[in-house]
mmCIF file with all atom_site columns, C-alpha atoms and ligand atoms in Angstrom:
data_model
loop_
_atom_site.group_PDB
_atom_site.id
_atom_site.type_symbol
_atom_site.label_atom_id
_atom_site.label_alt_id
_atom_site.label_comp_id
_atom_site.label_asym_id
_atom_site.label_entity_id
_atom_site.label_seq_id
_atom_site.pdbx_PDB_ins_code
_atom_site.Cartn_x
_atom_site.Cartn_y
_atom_site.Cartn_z
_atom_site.occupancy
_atom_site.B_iso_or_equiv
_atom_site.pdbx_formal_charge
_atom_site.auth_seq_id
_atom_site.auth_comp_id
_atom_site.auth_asym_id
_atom_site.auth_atom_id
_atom_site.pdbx_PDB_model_num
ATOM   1   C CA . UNK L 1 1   ? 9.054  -1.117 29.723 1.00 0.00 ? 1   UNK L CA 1
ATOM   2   C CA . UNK L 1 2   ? 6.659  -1.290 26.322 1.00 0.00 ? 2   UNK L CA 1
ATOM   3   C CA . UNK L 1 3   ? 7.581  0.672  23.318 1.00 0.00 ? 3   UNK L CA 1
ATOM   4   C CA . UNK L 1 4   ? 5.252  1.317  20.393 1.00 0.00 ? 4   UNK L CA 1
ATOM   5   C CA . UNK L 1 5   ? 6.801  1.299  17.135 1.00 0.00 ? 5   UNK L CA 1
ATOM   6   C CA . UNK L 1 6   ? 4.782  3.072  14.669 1.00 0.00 ? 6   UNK L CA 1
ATOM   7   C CA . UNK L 1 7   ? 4.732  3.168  10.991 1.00 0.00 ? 7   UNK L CA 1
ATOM   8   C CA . UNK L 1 8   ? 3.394  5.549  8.392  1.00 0.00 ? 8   UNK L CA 1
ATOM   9   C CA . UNK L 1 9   ? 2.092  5.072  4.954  1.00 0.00 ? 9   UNK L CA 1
ATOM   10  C CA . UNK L 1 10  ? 4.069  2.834  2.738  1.00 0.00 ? 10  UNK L CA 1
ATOM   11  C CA . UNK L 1 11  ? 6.859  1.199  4.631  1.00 0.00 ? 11  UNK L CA 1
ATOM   12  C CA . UNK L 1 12  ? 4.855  -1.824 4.653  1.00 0.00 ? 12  UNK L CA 1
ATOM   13  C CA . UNK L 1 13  ? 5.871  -1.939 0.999  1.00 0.00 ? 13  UNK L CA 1
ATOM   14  C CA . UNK L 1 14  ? 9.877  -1.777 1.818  1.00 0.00 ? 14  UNK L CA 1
ATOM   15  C CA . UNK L 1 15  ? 11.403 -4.181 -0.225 1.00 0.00 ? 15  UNK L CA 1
ATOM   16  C CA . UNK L 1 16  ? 9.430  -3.132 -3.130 1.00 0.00 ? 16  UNK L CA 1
ATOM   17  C CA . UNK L 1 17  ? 9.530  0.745  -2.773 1.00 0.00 ? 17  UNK L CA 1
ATOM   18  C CA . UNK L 1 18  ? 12.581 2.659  -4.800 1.00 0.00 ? 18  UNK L CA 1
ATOM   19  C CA . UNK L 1 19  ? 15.072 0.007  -3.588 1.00 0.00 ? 19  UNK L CA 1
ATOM   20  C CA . UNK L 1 20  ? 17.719 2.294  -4.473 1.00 0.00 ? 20  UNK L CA 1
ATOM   21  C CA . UNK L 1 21  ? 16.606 4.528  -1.622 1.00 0.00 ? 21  UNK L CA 1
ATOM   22  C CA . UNK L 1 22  ? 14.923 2.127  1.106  1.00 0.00 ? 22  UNK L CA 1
ATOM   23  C CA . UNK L 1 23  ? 17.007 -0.900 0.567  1.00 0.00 ? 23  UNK L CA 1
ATOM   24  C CA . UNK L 1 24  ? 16.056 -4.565 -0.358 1.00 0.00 ? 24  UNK L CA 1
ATOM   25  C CA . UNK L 1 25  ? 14.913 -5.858 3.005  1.00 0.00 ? 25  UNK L CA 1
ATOM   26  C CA . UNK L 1 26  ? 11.050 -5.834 4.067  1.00 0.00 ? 26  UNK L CA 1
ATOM   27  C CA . UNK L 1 27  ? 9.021  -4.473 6.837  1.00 0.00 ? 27  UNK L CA 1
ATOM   28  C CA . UNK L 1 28  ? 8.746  -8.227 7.946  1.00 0.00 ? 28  UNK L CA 1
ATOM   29  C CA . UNK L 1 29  ? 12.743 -7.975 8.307  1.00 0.00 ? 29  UNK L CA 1
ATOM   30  C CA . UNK L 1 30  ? 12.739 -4.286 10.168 1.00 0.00 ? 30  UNK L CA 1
ATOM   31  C CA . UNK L 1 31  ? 10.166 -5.964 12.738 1.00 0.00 ? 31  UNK L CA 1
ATOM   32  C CA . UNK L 1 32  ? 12.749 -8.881 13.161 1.00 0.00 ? 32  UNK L CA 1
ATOM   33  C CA . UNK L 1 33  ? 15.749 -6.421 13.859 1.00 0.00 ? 33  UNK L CA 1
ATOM   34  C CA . UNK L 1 34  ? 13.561 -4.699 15.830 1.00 0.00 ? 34  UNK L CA 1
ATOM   35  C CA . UNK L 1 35  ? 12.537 -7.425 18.184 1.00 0.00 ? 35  UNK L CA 1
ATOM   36  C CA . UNK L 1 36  ? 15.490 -9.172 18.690 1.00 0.00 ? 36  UNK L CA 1
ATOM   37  C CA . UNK L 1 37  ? 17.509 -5.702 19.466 1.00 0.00 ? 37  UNK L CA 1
ATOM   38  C CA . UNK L 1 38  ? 14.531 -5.409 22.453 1.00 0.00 ? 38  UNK L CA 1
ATOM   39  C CA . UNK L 1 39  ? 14.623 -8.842 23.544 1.00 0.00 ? 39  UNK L CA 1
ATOM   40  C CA . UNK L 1 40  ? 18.738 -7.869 24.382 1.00 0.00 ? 40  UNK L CA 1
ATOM   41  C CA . UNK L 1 41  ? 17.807 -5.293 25.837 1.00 0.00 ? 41  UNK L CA 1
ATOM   42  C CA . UNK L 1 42  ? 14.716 -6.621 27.525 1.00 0.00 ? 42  UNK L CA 1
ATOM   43  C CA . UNK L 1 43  ? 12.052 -4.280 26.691 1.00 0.00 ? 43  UNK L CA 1
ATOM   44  C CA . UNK L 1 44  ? 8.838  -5.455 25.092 1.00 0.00 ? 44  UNK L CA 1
ATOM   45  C CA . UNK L 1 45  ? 7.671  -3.781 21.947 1.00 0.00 ? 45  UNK L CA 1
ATOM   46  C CA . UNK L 1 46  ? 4.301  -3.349 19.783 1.00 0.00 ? 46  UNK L CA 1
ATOM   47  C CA . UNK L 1 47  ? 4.228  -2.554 16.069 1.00 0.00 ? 47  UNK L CA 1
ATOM   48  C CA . UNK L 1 48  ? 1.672  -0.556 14.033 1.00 0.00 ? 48  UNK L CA 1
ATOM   49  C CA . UNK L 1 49  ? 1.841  0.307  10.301 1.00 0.00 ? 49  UNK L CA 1
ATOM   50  C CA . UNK L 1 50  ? -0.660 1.626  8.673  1.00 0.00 ? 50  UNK L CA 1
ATOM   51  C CA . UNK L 1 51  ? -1.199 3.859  5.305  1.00 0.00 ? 51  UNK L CA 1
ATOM   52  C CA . UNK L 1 52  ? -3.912 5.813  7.259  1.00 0.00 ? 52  UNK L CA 1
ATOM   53  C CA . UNK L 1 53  ? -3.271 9.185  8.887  1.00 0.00 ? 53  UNK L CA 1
ATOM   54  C CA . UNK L 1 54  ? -6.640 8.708  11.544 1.00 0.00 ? 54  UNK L CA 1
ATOM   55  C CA . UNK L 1 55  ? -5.300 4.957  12.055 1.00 0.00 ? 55  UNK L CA 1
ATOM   56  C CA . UNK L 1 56  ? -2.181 6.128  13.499 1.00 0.00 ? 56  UNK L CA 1
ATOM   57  C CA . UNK L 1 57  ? -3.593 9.022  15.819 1.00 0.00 ? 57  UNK L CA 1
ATOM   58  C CA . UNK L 1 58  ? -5.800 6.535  16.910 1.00 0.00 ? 58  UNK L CA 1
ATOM   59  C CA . UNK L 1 59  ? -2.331 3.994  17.283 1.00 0.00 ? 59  UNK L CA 1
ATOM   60  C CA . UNK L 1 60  ? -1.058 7.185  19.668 1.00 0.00 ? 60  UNK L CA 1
ATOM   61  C CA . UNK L 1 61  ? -3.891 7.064  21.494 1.00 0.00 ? 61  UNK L CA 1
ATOM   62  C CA . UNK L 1 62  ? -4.337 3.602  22.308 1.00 0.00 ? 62  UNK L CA 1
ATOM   63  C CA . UNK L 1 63  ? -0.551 4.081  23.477 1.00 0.00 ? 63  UNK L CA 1
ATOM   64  C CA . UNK L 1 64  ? -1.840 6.604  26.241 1.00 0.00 ? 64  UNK L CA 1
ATOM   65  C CA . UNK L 1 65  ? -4.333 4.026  27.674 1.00 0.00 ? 65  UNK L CA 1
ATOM   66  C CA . UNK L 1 66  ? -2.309 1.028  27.605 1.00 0.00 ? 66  UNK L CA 1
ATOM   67  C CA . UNK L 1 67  ? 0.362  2.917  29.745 1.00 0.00 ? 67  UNK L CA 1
ATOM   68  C CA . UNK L 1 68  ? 2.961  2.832  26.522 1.00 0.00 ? 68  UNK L CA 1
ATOM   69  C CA . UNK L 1 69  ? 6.621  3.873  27.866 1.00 0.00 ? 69  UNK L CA 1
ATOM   70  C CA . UNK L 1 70  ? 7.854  5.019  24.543 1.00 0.00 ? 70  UNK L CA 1
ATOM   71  C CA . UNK L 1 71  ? 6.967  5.631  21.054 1.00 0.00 ? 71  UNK L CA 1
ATOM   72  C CA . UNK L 1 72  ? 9.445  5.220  17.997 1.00 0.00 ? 72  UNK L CA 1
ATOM   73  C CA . UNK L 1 73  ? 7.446  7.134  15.014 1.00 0.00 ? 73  UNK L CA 1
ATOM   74  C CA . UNK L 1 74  ? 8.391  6.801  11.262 1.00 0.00 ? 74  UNK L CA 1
ATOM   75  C CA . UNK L 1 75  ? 5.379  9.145  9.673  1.00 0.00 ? 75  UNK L CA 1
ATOM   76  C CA . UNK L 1 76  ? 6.480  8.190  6.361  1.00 0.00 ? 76  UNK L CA 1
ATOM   77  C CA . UNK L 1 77  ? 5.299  11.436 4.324  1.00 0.00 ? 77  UNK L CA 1
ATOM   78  C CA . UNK L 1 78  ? 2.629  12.256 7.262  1.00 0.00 ? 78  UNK L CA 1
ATOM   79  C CA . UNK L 1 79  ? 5.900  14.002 8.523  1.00 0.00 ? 79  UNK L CA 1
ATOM   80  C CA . UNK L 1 80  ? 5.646  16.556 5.971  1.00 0.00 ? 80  UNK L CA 1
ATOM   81  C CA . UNK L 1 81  ? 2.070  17.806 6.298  1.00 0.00 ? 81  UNK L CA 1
ATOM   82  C CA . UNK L 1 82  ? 0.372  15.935 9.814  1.00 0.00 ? 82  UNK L CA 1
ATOM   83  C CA . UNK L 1 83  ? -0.762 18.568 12.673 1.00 0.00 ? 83  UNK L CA 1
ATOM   84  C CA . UNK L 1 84  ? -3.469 15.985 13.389 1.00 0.00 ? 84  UNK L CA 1
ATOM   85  C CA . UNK L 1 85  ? -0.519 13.828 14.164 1.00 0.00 ? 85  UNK L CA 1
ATOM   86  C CA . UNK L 1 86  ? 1.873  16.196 15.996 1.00 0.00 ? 86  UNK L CA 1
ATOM   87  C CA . UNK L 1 87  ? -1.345 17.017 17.908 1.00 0.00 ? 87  UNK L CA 1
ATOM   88  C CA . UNK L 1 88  ? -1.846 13.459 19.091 1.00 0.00 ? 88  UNK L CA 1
ATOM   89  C CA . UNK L 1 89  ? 2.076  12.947 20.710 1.00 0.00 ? 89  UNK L CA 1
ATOM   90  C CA . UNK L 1 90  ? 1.692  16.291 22.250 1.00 0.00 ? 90  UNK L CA 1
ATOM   91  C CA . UNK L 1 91  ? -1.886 14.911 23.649 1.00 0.00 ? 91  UNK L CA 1
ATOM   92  C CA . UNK L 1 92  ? -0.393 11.659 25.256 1.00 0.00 ? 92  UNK L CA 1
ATOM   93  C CA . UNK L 1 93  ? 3.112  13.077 26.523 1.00 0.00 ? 93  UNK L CA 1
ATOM   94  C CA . UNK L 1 94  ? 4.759  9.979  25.492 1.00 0.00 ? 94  UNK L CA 1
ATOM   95  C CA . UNK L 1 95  ? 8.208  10.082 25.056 1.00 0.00 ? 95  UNK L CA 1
ATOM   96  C CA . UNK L 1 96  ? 8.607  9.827  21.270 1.00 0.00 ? 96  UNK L CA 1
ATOM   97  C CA . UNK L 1 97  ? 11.727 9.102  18.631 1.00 0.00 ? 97  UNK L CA 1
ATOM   98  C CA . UNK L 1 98  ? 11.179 9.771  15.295 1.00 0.00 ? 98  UNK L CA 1
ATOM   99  C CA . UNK L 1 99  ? 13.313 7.813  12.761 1.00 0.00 ? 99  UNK L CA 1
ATOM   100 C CA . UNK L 1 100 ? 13.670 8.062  8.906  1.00 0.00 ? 100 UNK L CA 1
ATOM   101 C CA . UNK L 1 101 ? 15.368 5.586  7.096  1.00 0.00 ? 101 UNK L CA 1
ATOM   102 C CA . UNK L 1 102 ? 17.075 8.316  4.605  1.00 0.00 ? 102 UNK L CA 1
ATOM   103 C CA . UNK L 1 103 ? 18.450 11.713 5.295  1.00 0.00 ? 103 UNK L CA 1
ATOM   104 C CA . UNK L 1 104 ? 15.358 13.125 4.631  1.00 0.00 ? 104 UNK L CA 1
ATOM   105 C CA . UNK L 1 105 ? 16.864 16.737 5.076  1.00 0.00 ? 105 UNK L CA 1
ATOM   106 C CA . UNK L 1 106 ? 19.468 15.839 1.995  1.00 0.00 ? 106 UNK L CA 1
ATOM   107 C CA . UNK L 1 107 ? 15.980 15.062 0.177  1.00 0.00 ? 107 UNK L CA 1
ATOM   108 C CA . UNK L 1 108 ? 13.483 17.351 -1.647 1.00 0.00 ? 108 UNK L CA 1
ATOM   109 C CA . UNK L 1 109 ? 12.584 20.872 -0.004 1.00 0.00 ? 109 UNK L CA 1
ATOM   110 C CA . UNK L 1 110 ? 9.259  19.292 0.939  1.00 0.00 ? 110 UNK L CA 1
ATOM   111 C CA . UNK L 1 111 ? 10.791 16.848 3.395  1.00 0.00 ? 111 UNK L CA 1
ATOM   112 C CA . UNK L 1 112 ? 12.823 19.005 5.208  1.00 0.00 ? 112 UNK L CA 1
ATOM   113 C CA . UNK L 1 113 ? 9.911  20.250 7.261  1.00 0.00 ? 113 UNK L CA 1
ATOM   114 C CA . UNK L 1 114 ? 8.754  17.721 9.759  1.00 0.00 ? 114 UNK L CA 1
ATOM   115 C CA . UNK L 1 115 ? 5.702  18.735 11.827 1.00 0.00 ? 115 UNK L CA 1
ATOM   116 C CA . UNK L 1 116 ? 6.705  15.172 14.767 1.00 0.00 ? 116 UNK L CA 1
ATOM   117 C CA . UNK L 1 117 ? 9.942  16.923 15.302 1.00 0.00 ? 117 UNK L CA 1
ATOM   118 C CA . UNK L 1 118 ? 8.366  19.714 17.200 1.00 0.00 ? 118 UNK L CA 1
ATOM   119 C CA . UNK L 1 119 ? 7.416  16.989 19.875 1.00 0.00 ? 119 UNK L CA 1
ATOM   120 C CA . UNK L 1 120 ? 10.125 14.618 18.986 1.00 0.00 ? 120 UNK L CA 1
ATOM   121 C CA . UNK L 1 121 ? 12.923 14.313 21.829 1.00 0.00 ? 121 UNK L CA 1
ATOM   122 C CA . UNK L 1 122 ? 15.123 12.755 19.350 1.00 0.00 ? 122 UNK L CA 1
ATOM   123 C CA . UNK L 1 123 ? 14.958 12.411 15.673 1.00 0.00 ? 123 UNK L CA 1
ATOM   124 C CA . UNK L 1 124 ? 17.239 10.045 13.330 1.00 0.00 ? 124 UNK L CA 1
ATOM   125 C CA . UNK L 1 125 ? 17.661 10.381 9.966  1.00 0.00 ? 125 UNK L CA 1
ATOM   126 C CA . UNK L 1 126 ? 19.754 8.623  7.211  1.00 0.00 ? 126 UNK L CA 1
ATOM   127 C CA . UNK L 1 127 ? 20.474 5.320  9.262  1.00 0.00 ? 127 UNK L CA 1
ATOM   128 C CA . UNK L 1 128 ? 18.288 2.903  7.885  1.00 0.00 ? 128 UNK L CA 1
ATOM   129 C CA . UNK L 1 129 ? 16.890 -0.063 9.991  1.00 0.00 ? 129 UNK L CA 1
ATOM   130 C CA . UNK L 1 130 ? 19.268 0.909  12.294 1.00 0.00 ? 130 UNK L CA 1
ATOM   131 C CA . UNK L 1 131 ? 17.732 4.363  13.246 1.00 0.00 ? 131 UNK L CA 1
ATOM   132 C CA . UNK L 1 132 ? 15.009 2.180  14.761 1.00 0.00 ? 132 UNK L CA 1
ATOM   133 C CA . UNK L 1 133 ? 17.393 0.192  17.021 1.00 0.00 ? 133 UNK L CA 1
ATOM   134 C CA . UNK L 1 134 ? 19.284 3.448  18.070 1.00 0.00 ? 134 UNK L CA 1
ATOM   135 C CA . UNK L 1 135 ? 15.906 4.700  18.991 1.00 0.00 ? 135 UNK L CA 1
ATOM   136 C CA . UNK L 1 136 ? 15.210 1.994  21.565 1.00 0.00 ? 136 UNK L CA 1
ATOM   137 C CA . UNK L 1 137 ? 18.637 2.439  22.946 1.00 0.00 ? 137 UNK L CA 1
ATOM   138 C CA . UNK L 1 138 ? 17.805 6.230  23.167 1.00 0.00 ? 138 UNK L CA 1
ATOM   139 C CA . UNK L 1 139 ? 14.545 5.647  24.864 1.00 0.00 ? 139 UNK L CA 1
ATOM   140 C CA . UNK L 1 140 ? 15.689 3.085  26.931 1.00 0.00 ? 140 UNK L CA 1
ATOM   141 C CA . UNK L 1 141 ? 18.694 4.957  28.399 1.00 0.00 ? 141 UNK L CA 1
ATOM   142 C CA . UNK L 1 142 ? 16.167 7.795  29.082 1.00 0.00 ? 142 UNK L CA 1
ATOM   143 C CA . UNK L 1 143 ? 14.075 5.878  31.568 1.00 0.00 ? 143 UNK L CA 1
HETATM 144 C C1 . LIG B 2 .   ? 10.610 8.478  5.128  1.00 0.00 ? 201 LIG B C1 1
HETATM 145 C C2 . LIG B 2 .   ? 10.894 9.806  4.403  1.00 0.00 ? 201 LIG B C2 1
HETATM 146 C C3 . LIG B 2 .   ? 9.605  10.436 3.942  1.00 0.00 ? 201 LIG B C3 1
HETATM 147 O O1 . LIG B 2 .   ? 9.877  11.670 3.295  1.00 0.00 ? 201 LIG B O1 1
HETATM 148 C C4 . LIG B 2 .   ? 8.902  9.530  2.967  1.00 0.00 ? 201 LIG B C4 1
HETATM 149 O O2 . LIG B 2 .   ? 7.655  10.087 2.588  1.00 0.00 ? 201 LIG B O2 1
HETATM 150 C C5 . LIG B 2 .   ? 8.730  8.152  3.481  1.00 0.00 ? 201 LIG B C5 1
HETATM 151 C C6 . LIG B 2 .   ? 9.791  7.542  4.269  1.00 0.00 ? 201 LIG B C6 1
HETATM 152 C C7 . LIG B 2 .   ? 11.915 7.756  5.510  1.00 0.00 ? 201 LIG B C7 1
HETATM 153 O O3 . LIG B 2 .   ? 11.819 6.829  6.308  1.00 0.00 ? 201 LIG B O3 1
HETATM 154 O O4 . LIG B 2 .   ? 12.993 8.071  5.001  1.00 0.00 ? 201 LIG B O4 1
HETATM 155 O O5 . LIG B 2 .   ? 7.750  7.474  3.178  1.00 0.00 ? 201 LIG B O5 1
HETATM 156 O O6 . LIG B 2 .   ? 9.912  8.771  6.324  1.00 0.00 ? 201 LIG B O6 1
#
Protein backbone atom coordinates (compact mmCIF):
# COMPACT_ATOMS: atom_id res chain seq x y z
CA UNK A 1 0.00 0.00 0.00
CA UNK A 2 1.61 3.73 -0.92
CA UNK A 3 0.16 6.78 0.59
CA UNK A 4 0.89 10.31 -0.61
CA UNK A 5 1.14 12.81 1.98
CA UNK A 6 0.63 16.17 0.66
CA UNK A 7 1.35 19.56 1.92
CA UNK A 8 0.10 23.03 1.14
CA UNK A 9 1.67 26.38 1.29
CA UNK A 10 3.64 27.14 4.35
CA UNK A 11 3.92 24.12 6.55
CA UNK A 12 7.32 23.76 5.35
CA UNK A 13 7.92 26.75 7.61
CA UNK A 14 6.39 24.89 10.93
CA UNK A 15 8.61 25.57 13.55
CA UNK A 16 8.86 29.10 12.58
CA UNK A 17 5.14 29.93 11.74
CA UNK A 18 2.89 31.46 14.84
CA UNK A 19 4.35 28.84 17.22
CA UNK A 20 1.63 29.57 19.47
CA UNK A 21 -0.73 27.98 16.97
CA UNK A 22 1.41 25.26 14.96
CA UNK A 23 3.72 24.23 17.68
CA UNK A 24 7.61 24.23 17.91
CA UNK A 25 8.43 21.12 15.93
CA UNK A 26 9.33 21.28 12.03
CA UNK A 27 8.07 19.77 8.90
CA UNK A 28 11.40 17.70 9.04
CA UNK A 29 9.90 16.29 12.49
CA UNK A 30 6.07 15.72 11.05
CA UNK A 31 7.84 13.62 8.13
CA UNK A 32 9.69 11.61 10.94
CA UNK A 33 6.36 10.85 12.90
CA UNK A 34 4.99 10.22 9.84
CA UNK A 35 7.32 7.55 8.63
CA UNK A 36 7.95 5.71 11.50
CA UNK A 37 3.96 5.47 12.33
CA UNK A 38 3.93 3.71 8.49
CA UNK A 39 6.86 1.65 8.90
CA UNK A 40 4.54 -0.01 12.13
CA UNK A 41 2.11 -0.27 10.23
CA UNK A 42 3.90 -1.32 7.09
CA UNK A 43 2.70 0.92 4.48
CA UNK A 44 5.10 2.95 2.37
CA UNK A 45 4.57 6.65 2.09
CA UNK A 46 5.64 9.72 -0.28
CA UNK A 47 5.72 13.35 0.82
CA UNK A 48 5.07 16.55 -1.19
CA UNK A 49 5.02 20.15 0.13
CA UNK A 50 4.89 22.75 -1.83
CA UNK A 51 3.70 26.64 -1.58
CA UNK A 52 2.27 26.25 -5.15
CA UNK A 53 -1.40 25.61 -5.86
CA UNK A 54 -0.53 24.03 -9.78
CA UNK A 55 2.45 22.04 -7.96
CA UNK A 56 0.12 20.18 -5.89
CA UNK A 57 -2.65 19.36 -8.61
CA UNK A 58 0.08 18.26 -10.49
CA UNK A 59 1.33 16.14 -6.94
CA UNK A 60 -2.53 14.58 -7.31
CA UNK A 61 -1.97 13.70 -10.52
CA UNK A 62 1.21 12.04 -10.49
CA UNK A 63 -0.62 10.03 -7.57
CA UNK A 64 -3.18 8.66 -10.26
CA UNK A 65 -0.35 7.30 -12.51
CA UNK A 66 1.85 5.86 -10.02
CA UNK A 67 -1.16 3.72 -8.75
CA UNK A 68 -1.16 5.87 -5.21
CA UNK A 69 -3.51 3.91 -2.58
CA UNK A 70 -4.23 6.91 -0.51
CA UNK A 71 -3.78 10.52 -0.18
CA UNK A 72 -3.48 12.46 3.25
CA UNK A 73 -4.02 16.32 2.11
CA UNK A 74 -3.18 19.35 4.39
CA UNK A 75 -4.12 22.38 1.73
CA UNK A 76 -2.84 24.78 4.13
CA UNK A 77 -5.07 27.95 3.11
CA UNK A 78 -5.67 26.31 -0.55
CA UNK A 79 -8.54 24.75 1.61
CA UNK A 80 -10.29 27.91 1.77
CA UNK A 81 -10.45 29.03 -1.86
CA UNK A 82 -8.97 25.76 -4.28
CA UNK A 83 -11.69 24.30 -6.89
CA UNK A 84 -8.64 23.65 -9.07
CA UNK A 85 -7.68 21.43 -6.22
CA UNK A 86 -10.99 19.80 -5.20
CA UNK A 87 -11.21 19.24 -8.98
CA UNK A 88 -8.01 17.23 -9.12
CA UNK A 89 -9.05 14.47 -6.03
CA UNK A 90 -12.38 14.20 -7.63
CA UNK A 91 -10.33 13.55 -11.10
CA UNK A 92 -8.10 10.67 -9.65
CA UNK A 93 -10.73 8.94 -7.21
CA UNK A 94 -8.12 8.45 -4.69
CA UNK A 95 -9.15 7.88 -1.42
CA UNK A 96 -8.22 11.13 0.36
CA UNK A 97 -7.90 12.40 4.29
CA UNK A 98 -7.64 15.79 4.86
CA UNK A 99 -5.91 16.88 8.12
CA UNK A 100 -5.42 20.35 9.78
CA UNK A 101 -3.23 20.75 12.49
CA UNK A 102 -5.74 23.34 14.37
CA UNK A 103 -9.46 23.35 14.66
CA UNK A 104 -9.70 25.28 11.80
CA UNK A 105 -13.61 25.53 12.25
CA UNK A 106 -12.88 27.30 15.92
CA UNK A 107 -10.73 29.73 13.56
CA UNK A 108 -11.72 32.80 11.47
CA UNK A 109 -15.08 32.64 9.33
CA UNK A 110 -12.82 32.27 6.29
CA UNK A 111 -11.54 28.85 7.31
CA UNK A 112 -14.54 27.27 8.06
CA UNK A 113 -15.27 26.63 4.41
CA UNK A 114 -13.11 23.93 2.99
CA UNK A 115 -13.59 23.24 -0.74
CA UNK A 116 -11.21 19.20 -0.15
CA UNK A 117 -13.92 18.31 2.24
CA UNK A 118 -16.46 17.89 -0.46
CA UNK A 119 -14.22 14.91 -1.72
CA UNK A 120 -12.63 14.21 1.56
CA UNK A 121 -13.80 10.73 3.15
CA UNK A 122 -12.47 11.87 6.36
CA UNK A 123 -11.31 15.15 7.61
CA UNK A 124 -9.28 15.90 11.02
CA UNK A 125 -8.99 18.93 12.54
CA UNK A 126 -7.39 20.29 15.80
CA UNK A 127 -4.97 17.22 16.41
CA UNK A 128 -1.78 18.37 15.42
CA UNK A 129 0.94 15.96 14.01
CA UNK A 130 -1.17 13.48 15.14
CA UNK A 131 -4.13 14.11 12.68
CA UNK A 132 -1.61 12.86 10.11
CA UNK A 133 -0.96 9.51 11.88
CA UNK A 134 -4.78 9.00 12.55
CA UNK A 135 -5.13 9.52 8.88
CA UNK A 136 -2.97 6.57 7.89
CA UNK A 137 -4.70 4.46 10.41
CA UNK A 138 -8.03 5.65 8.79
CA UNK A 139 -6.88 4.88 5.33
CA UNK A 140 -5.28 1.89 6.16
CA UNK A 141 -8.24 0.26 7.98
CA UNK A 142 -10.27 1.23 4.84
CA UNK A 143 -8.40 -1.00 2.45
C1 LIG B 1 -4.07 24.79 8.27
C2 LIG B 1 -5.24 25.77 8.51
C3 LIG B 1 -5.34 26.75 7.37
O1 LIG B 1 -6.43 27.63 7.59
C4 LIG B 1 -4.08 27.56 7.27
O2 LIG B 1 -4.14 28.44 6.16
C5 LIG B 1 -2.85 26.73 7.22
C6 LIG B 1 -2.77 25.52 8.02
C7 LIG B 1 -3.87 23.85 9.47
O3 LIG B 1 -3.16 22.87 9.28
O4 LIG B 1 -4.38 24.09 10.56
O5 LIG B 1 -1.87 27.08 6.58
O6 LIG B 1 -4.40 23.99 7.14
Amino acid sequence: MKILVINGPNINMLGIREPELYGKQTYKNLIEQISNHAEELGVDVDFFQSNTEGEIITAIQRAYFSNFDGIIINPAAYTHTSVAILDALKAVQIPTVEVHLTDVDAREDFRKISYVKLIAKKTITGKGFNGYLEALDYLCRDK
